[in-house]
């Protein structure tokens, strides 16, 4: 007879590339999002929360095909008896949904429309160390205006936001560049719109951060040996032809006026180039009028990230302090936010060009930076734990907890099996409790409670020979009526 | 020659059953979630944010089949060249992920583990009016303890939470029942575990809210004509057999002692029944000790929702004030939260029974209730709008905005085409702006600005004949240096 096969137990694991966030990781992110939302709101931006799910049609970009419907996004087909249900997908950023929302509701929205959005997005990509398939974005965009005042405003807001969440002035820099200036440079080089070499040049410029000026020069001309020894073909420009691109990338001067003059030279007689330099000048003037100096926001043509994607100004916020990488080497913390102007946001839906500009903050990187700098404490204080010495007197312990909570003190009663008192103290330890409260039958009879200062206790244990600690008691007996006052005193650090 | 067919434009719509949330809808929900998280945290609960995506295996319940893989959930197969990729799905609640997280991380978590979680969940169900396929849940659970103190604590926390978000005492009631008591009643009726009639009785009891005592009596016995004229078959019990169930449902007495006495009678000699009554008594005693009277939390055997699902205590929070329904009839607002004890949370994963108890708050219903009661204002105040009279002086206007913002006043400059001044005032109106600031060239020369009180202006427009309004100016000319002070004065309601 065949044995009835037992159903195997499901594995308790997250899907590949996903993770869980616990305790303070969650609270700290919430607090940061709240602080950022506060700045955005103060600037007149309105919250928008679109659904996590969009039609694949509306998301665009990643159209499903039968063989591999979920390239880049997580997508599925809506059930429908005919088998012709719509394809739906999880959003991969907050910009594509903004385009859909704006096209759908444009008659009801104020114009221009300033909106912010924050929440998880999903990418169907191969996960790697520290690279997850669900992560937070935090965006602010202004839709419906071509005014450089919108771009300047977003740069100012980004600067204010970084200072608000705890990055002091001097530890960050918002750098601004402009795609039109680059287009002007390409025009000045004789590479007109449509020339395939333009894309080659753009792709090469993207590597400027990595390979530097000399590397880009090689890649634009005859090619280059990379670090692994492989030869990378060059674009095939002559040294003369490559010169304007390099002039553009290195045109940062001692001040904005000098930088703008260098750029004007680089774009030569190109109209679009002159327009781009003019835009940078406008942004600079508006920011100067608002009191934002080059120590906070600077025009810097070496910003290349996003130049391929955006159509006008491009901005990036970098943290400039140094951290130690996983190999113990010093390096700059780097970019925590980027954005720019893109003018084809809703054209897909309506046929109409609508100018827009916006920024996205990498919340998790920003949190990592604050933790790195010690601006967020890693192990915060847990609740006061009221231990259970006599399980029949649970009501007594609940009353203590209620008193502590009513006094504004985070507190809980031990809810596990109270038999082993050691387990209760281990539990308090795992909870990072600052204080444990103990009331056995004998204490109850005498109208007192024992209060253990666990933070001090831990310090004493660590420095057992240290005279200062040895002399201080870490456990106190107080009258039951003084419970709240004594706990409050310990929490205030006054033993 | 065939014409090149133009790609049709994508439709700018949300998928069926999804929606967008704008402005204050988003901020108000964030504020409520923050307030609730504050209470949960104060009670010693820790935040948990699991990913939105789980393996279908870990979610359980809804296993995919080839024909219709996404019954109840939104599910898709991970791409894998062999075609054997894992099935993944969006979470349909916050309890199934808690089970997975607890099973996965149990050795690192404190035990018992108090956790709260808030976020969207997704249901692949037919959408209806007001029923969306993505909505928020806000849960708190204690895992790893069978103590009734955990259940009492959650009831107390639920009561505190409702008061914290703005439901005053008297406008809500947390009601507690117990599944074990019902099991005792069924045992007393001679329906042992495994008897198919038990399920019939459970299903019938579920209708108590809708059909009342007489309806349940008919359904338990000979059957019943429903409102549409259709005949619903009865369970086929005799009147005598049905009596204990009805006694249970209607056993609420003048006070907890009387209710408990009634329940003890209803369960007769059943051991499990006596255990259930004992649990209710413990919860009542603990809550009384904590100062939670029957005006906040009450033992009430008529709570039937969830009795089929939970294994011990069951609780529900109802708002007791009346609202007008869509047809203008008065009715109680009803349930905003429910929960109870379930002891098989992680058994699927580990084989081990782990007792747990928890509650879920319907955040959107609670928000609706607060709006209904006028505790949340529907149209809050927008930003101060600085209008643009002279587009070449954008820097001047930006400076005004910067001054206002630095003074803590929400403000923005008009970023649209400034040509038509009427459009700027219409924009300010759409933004619910309290104040518009105007500085033309002539004002600039004289060193003054015009400040329009838009709230007062709207009142004057509404009550044009009202003497009080007619005499008050709604536009002021002030020195440029007094801009911030005057705006602040208007915002404070002092004209």
mmCIF file of C-alpha atoms in Angstrom, chain B residues 226-443:
data_model
loop_
_atom_site.group_PDB
_atom_site.id
_atom_site.type_symbol
_atom_site.label_atom_id
_atom_site.label_comp_id
_atom_site.label_asym_id
_atom_site.label_seq_id
_atom_site.Cartn_x
_atom_site.Cartn_y
_atom_site.Cartn_z
ATOM 1 C CA UNK B 226 -35.461 36.148 3.049
ATOM 2 C CA UNK B 227 -36.270 39.724 2.066
ATOM 3 C CA UNK B 228 -36.211 38.902 -1.652
ATOM 4 C CA UNK B 229 -38.822 36.175 -1.157
ATOM 5 C CA UNK B 230 -36.374 33.270 -1.603
ATOM 6 C CA UNK B 231 -36.561 30.415 0.887
ATOM 7 C CA UNK B 232 -33.329 29.626 2.754
ATOM 8 C CA UNK B 233 -33.129 26.042 4.030
ATOM 9 C CA UNK B 234 -32.666 25.657 7.763
ATOM 10 C CA UNK B 235 -29.987 23.613 9.570
ATOM 11 C CA UNK B 236 -32.764 21.298 10.791
ATOM 12 C CA UNK B 237 -32.232 21.551 14.549
ATOM 13 C CA UNK B 238 -35.196 21.275 16.902
ATOM 14 C CA UNK B 239 -36.213 24.365 18.851
ATOM 15 C CA UNK B 240 -34.705 22.786 21.957
ATOM 16 C CA UNK B 241 -31.406 22.100 20.215
ATOM 17 C CA UNK B 242 -31.238 25.642 18.882
ATOM 18 C CA UNK B 243 -31.925 27.183 22.274
ATOM 19 C CA UNK B 244 -28.339 27.116 23.708
ATOM 20 C CA UNK B 245 -26.943 28.915 20.654
ATOM 21 C CA UNK B 246 -29.554 31.638 20.989
ATOM 22 C CA UNK B 247 -28.926 31.799 24.731
ATOM 23 C CA UNK B 248 -25.223 32.313 23.985
ATOM 24 C CA UNK B 249 -25.833 35.071 21.446
ATOM 25 C CA UNK B 250 -28.192 36.940 23.772
ATOM 26 C CA UNK B 251 -26.396 36.323 27.046
ATOM 27 C CA UNK B 252 -25.241 39.897 27.563
ATOM 28 C CA UNK B 253 -26.321 40.956 31.053
ATOM 29 C CA UNK B 254 -26.458 44.270 32.912
ATOM 30 C CA UNK B 255 -22.824 43.881 33.866
ATOM 31 C CA UNK B 256 -19.863 41.602 33.197
ATOM 32 C CA UNK B 257 -20.635 39.389 36.202
ATOM 33 C CA UNK B 258 -24.163 38.748 34.936
ATOM 34 C CA UNK B 259 -22.962 38.100 31.378
ATOM 35 C CA UNK B 260 -20.377 35.620 32.631
ATOM 36 C CA UNK B 261 -23.011 33.868 34.739
ATOM 37 C CA UNK B 262 -25.293 33.587 31.702
ATOM 38 C CA UNK B 263 -22.443 32.157 29.645
ATOM 39 C CA UNK B 264 -21.564 29.627 32.352
ATOM 40 C CA UNK B 265 -25.141 28.420 32.197
ATOM 41 C CA UNK B 266 -25.065 28.241 28.391
ATOM 42 C CA UNK B 267 -21.965 26.025 28.251
ATOM 43 C CA UNK B 268 -23.230 23.597 30.902
ATOM 44 C CA UNK B 269 -20.589 21.008 31.795
ATOM 45 C CA UNK B 270 -18.369 21.587 28.742
ATOM 46 C CA UNK B 271 -14.706 21.892 29.723
ATOM 47 C CA UNK B 272 -13.735 23.996 26.711
ATOM 48 C CA UNK B 273 -16.748 26.228 27.373
ATOM 49 C CA UNK B 274 -15.716 26.769 30.980
ATOM 50 C CA UNK B 275 -12.206 27.587 29.784
ATOM 51 C CA UNK B 276 -13.609 30.209 27.399
ATOM 52 C CA UNK B 277 -15.728 31.824 30.116
ATOM 53 C CA UNK B 278 -12.683 31.814 32.396
ATOM 54 C CA UNK B 279 -10.652 33.600 29.709
ATOM 55 C CA UNK B 280 -13.304 36.295 29.336
ATOM 56 C CA UNK B 281 -13.326 36.735 33.089
ATOM 57 C CA UNK B 282 -9.530 37.114 33.178
ATOM 58 C CA UNK B 283 -9.609 39.703 30.412
ATOM 59 C CA UNK B 284 -12.372 41.582 32.233
ATOM 60 C CA UNK B 285 -10.422 41.570 35.510
ATOM 61 C CA UNK B 286 -7.188 42.746 33.897
ATOM 62 C CA UNK B 287 -8.952 45.562 32.080
ATOM 63 C CA UNK B 288 -10.793 46.623 35.228
ATOM 64 C CA UNK B 289 -7.449 46.748 37.049
ATOM 65 C CA UNK B 290 -6.091 48.967 34.273
ATOM 66 C CA UNK B 291 -9.060 51.316 34.642
ATOM 67 C CA UNK B 292 -10.838 50.310 31.430
ATOM 68 C CA UNK B 293 -14.548 50.222 32.265
ATOM 69 C CA UNK B 294 -17.490 48.771 30.342
ATOM 70 C CA UNK B 295 -17.992 52.181 28.708
ATOM 71 C CA UNK B 296 -14.816 51.443 26.719
ATOM 72 C CA UNK B 297 -14.371 47.672 26.589
ATOM 73 C CA UNK B 298 -17.234 45.293 27.205
ATOM 74 C CA UNK B 299 -17.775 41.548 27.196
ATOM 75 C CA UNK B 300 -20.485 40.960 24.614
ATOM 76 C CA UNK B 301 -21.356 37.493 23.247
ATOM 77 C CA UNK B 302 -23.258 38.989 20.323
ATOM 78 C CA UNK B 303 -19.937 39.740 18.579
ATOM 79 C CA UNK B 304 -19.944 37.061 15.929
ATOM 80 C CA UNK B 305 -17.577 38.345 13.274
ATOM 81 C CA UNK B 306 -14.423 36.268 13.175
ATOM 82 C CA UNK B 307 -15.776 33.542 15.457
ATOM 83 C CA UNK B 308 -15.230 31.061 12.623
ATOM 84 C CA UNK B 309 -11.609 32.125 12.171
ATOM 85 C CA UNK B 310 -10.233 32.778 15.653
ATOM 86 C CA UNK B 311 -9.537 30.140 18.296
ATOM 87 C CA UNK B 312 -10.003 32.079 21.568
ATOM 88 C CA UNK B 313 -10.908 35.676 22.422
ATOM 89 C CA UNK B 314 -12.388 37.739 19.599
ATOM 90 C CA UNK B 315 -12.633 41.538 19.701
ATOM 91 C CA UNK B 316 -14.210 44.231 17.630
ATOM 92 C CA UNK B 317 -14.234 48.029 17.862
ATOM 93 C CA UNK B 318 -17.408 49.770 16.807
ATOM 94 C CA UNK B 319 -18.131 53.446 16.453
ATOM 95 C CA UNK B 320 -21.450 53.958 18.136
ATOM 96 C CA UNK B 321 -22.488 57.359 16.800
ATOM 97 C CA UNK B 322 -25.011 57.647 14.019
ATOM 98 C CA UNK B 323 -24.349 58.823 10.509
ATOM 99 C CA UNK B 324 -26.643 59.244 7.510
ATOM 100 C CA UNK B 325 -26.193 56.559 4.871
ATOM 101 C CA UNK B 326 -26.308 57.217 1.120
ATOM 102 C CA UNK B 327 -30.129 57.100 1.249
ATOM 103 C CA UNK B 328 -30.282 59.632 4.079
ATOM 104 C CA UNK B 329 -31.224 57.076 6.724
ATOM 105 C CA UNK B 330 -29.631 57.122 10.149
ATOM 106 C CA UNK B 331 -27.442 54.174 11.013
ATOM 107 C CA UNK B 332 -24.565 53.398 13.348
ATOM 108 C CA UNK B 333 -21.171 53.916 11.771
ATOM 109 C CA UNK B 334 -20.180 50.391 12.798
ATOM 110 C CA UNK B 335 -16.981 48.396 12.946
ATOM 111 C CA UNK B 336 -13.568 49.942 12.339
ATOM 112 C CA UNK B 337 -11.379 47.221 13.783
ATOM 113 C CA UNK B 338 -11.396 43.542 14.610
ATOM 114 C CA UNK B 339 -9.088 40.884 15.883
ATOM 115 C CA UNK B 340 -8.624 37.879 18.097
ATOM 116 C CA UNK B 341 -6.477 34.928 19.070
ATOM 117 C CA UNK B 342 -5.233 32.362 16.539
ATOM 118 C CA UNK B 343 -2.904 29.631 17.615
ATOM 119 C CA UNK B 344 -1.749 28.070 14.349
ATOM 120 C CA UNK B 345 0.168 31.063 13.018
ATOM 121 C CA UNK B 346 3.538 29.495 12.252
ATOM 122 C CA UNK B 347 2.664 25.817 12.478
ATOM 123 C CA UNK B 348 2.573 25.559 8.673
ATOM 124 C CA UNK B 349 6.244 26.493 8.582
ATOM 125 C CA UNK B 350 7.735 24.914 11.679
ATOM 126 C CA UNK B 351 5.290 22.243 12.777
ATOM 127 C CA UNK B 352 5.195 23.942 16.154
ATOM 128 C CA UNK B 353 2.082 25.587 17.523
ATOM 129 C CA UNK B 354 2.723 29.206 18.453
ATOM 130 C CA UNK B 355 -0.059 31.129 20.163
ATOM 131 C CA UNK B 356 -0.720 34.630 18.886
ATOM 132 C CA UNK B 357 -3.296 37.374 19.212
ATOM 133 C CA UNK B 358 -3.745 40.566 17.278
ATOM 134 C CA UNK B 359 -5.880 43.314 15.886
ATOM 135 C CA UNK B 360 -6.289 45.098 12.551
ATOM 136 C CA UNK B 361 -7.556 48.664 12.187
ATOM 137 C CA UNK B 362 -9.370 49.743 9.021
ATOM 138 C CA UNK B 363 -7.568 53.025 8.555
ATOM 139 C CA UNK B 364 -9.647 54.277 5.649
ATOM 140 C CA UNK B 365 -12.931 53.613 7.485
ATOM 141 C CA UNK B 366 -11.585 55.384 10.547
ATOM 142 C CA UNK B 367 -10.601 58.379 8.403
ATOM 143 C CA UNK B 368 -14.068 58.384 6.853
ATOM 144 C CA UNK B 369 -15.561 58.418 10.361
ATOM 145 C CA UNK B 370 -13.433 61.370 11.449
ATOM 146 C CA UNK B 371 -14.357 63.291 8.293
ATOM 147 C CA UNK B 372 -18.035 62.444 8.890
ATOM 148 C CA UNK B 373 -17.803 63.858 12.400
ATOM 149 C CA UNK B 374 -16.015 66.984 11.145
ATOM 150 C CA UNK B 375 -12.904 66.161 13.162
ATOM 151 C CA UNK B 376 -10.755 66.472 10.054
ATOM 152 C CA UNK B 377 -11.285 69.542 7.918
ATOM 153 C CA UNK B 378 -11.950 68.643 4.316
ATOM 154 C CA UNK B 379 -10.405 71.618 2.537
ATOM 155 C CA UNK B 380 -7.348 72.799 4.377
ATOM 156 C CA UNK B 381 -5.439 75.906 3.592
ATOM 157 C CA UNK B 382 -3.140 75.980 0.599
ATOM 158 C CA UNK B 383 0.089 77.924 0.276
ATOM 159 C CA UNK B 384 0.463 81.687 0.028
ATOM 160 C CA UNK B 385 0.836 82.434 -3.698
ATOM 161 C CA UNK B 386 3.253 85.142 -4.790
ATOM 162 C CA UNK B 387 2.005 86.280 -8.202
ATOM 163 C CA UNK B 388 4.239 87.334 -11.068
ATOM 164 C CA UNK B 389 3.539 90.768 -12.554
ATOM 165 C CA UNK B 390 6.855 91.154 -14.318
ATOM 166 C CA UNK B 391 8.465 87.965 -15.585
ATOM 167 C CA UNK B 392 11.913 89.545 -15.674
ATOM 168 C CA UNK B 393 11.804 90.071 -11.935
ATOM 169 C CA UNK B 394 11.362 86.416 -10.988
ATOM 170 C CA UNK B 395 14.303 86.748 -8.568
ATOM 171 C CA UNK B 396 12.340 89.413 -6.616
ATOM 172 C CA UNK B 397 9.380 87.080 -6.277
ATOM 173 C CA UNK B 398 11.579 84.130 -5.318
ATOM 174 C CA UNK B 399 13.077 86.254 -2.570
ATOM 175 C CA UNK B 400 9.595 87.026 -1.184
ATOM 176 C CA UNK B 401 8.776 83.323 -1.193
ATOM 177 C CA UNK B 402 12.063 82.511 0.532
ATOM 178 C CA UNK B 403 11.303 85.124 3.227
ATOM 179 C CA UNK B 404 7.839 83.675 3.805
ATOM 180 C CA UNK B 405 9.121 80.102 3.968
ATOM 181 C CA UNK B 406 11.913 81.061 6.350
ATOM 182 C CA UNK B 407 9.218 82.546 8.580
ATOM 183 C CA UNK B 408 7.496 79.143 8.634
ATOM 184 C CA UNK B 409 4.777 80.119 6.170
ATOM 185 C CA UNK B 410 3.895 77.697 3.384
ATOM 186 C CA UNK B 411 4.408 79.660 0.178
ATOM 187 C CA UNK B 412 5.084 79.383 -3.528
ATOM 188 C CA UNK B 413 5.645 81.591 -6.545
ATOM 189 C CA UNK B 414 3.339 81.284 -9.554
ATOM 190 C CA UNK B 415 5.245 79.248 -12.131
ATOM 191 C CA UNK B 416 2.795 79.270 -15.041
ATOM 192 C CA UNK B 417 2.637 81.776 -17.879
ATOM 193 C CA UNK B 418 2.240 85.091 -16.030
ATOM 194 C CA UNK B 419 0.662 86.969 -18.961
ATOM 195 C CA UNK B 420 -2.938 86.617 -17.845
ATOM 196 C CA UNK B 421 -3.208 87.847 -14.260
ATOM 197 C CA UNK B 422 -6.739 86.429 -13.936
ATOM 198 C CA UNK B 423 -5.293 82.953 -14.447
ATOM 199 C CA UNK B 424 -2.932 83.545 -11.543
ATOM 200 C CA UNK B 425 -5.819 84.366 -9.214
ATOM 201 C CA UNK B 426 -7.778 81.350 -10.522
ATOM 202 C CA UNK B 427 -4.714 79.229 -9.775
ATOM 203 C CA UNK B 428 -4.533 80.636 -6.233
ATOM 204 C CA UNK B 429 -8.193 79.768 -5.849
ATOM 205 C CA UNK B 430 -7.652 76.175 -7.001
ATOM 206 C CA UNK B 431 -4.790 75.891 -4.520
ATOM 207 C CA UNK B 432 -7.028 77.074 -1.652
ATOM 208 C CA UNK B 433 -4.537 79.843 -1.069
ATOM 209 C CA UNK B 434 -5.316 82.066 1.912
ATOM 210 C CA UNK B 435 -3.284 84.994 0.601
ATOM 211 C CA UNK B 436 -1.974 86.290 -2.743
ATOM 212 C CA UNK B 437 0.940 88.706 -2.919
ATOM 213 C CA UNK B 438 1.168 91.193 -5.796
ATOM 214 C CA UNK B 439 4.067 93.469 -6.739
ATOM 215 C CA UNK B 440 3.893 95.288 -10.084
ATOM 216 C CA UNK B 441 6.531 97.685 -11.368
ATOM 217 C CA UNK B 442 4.731 100.635 -9.847
ATOM 218 C CA UNK B 443 4.603 98.988 -6.421
#
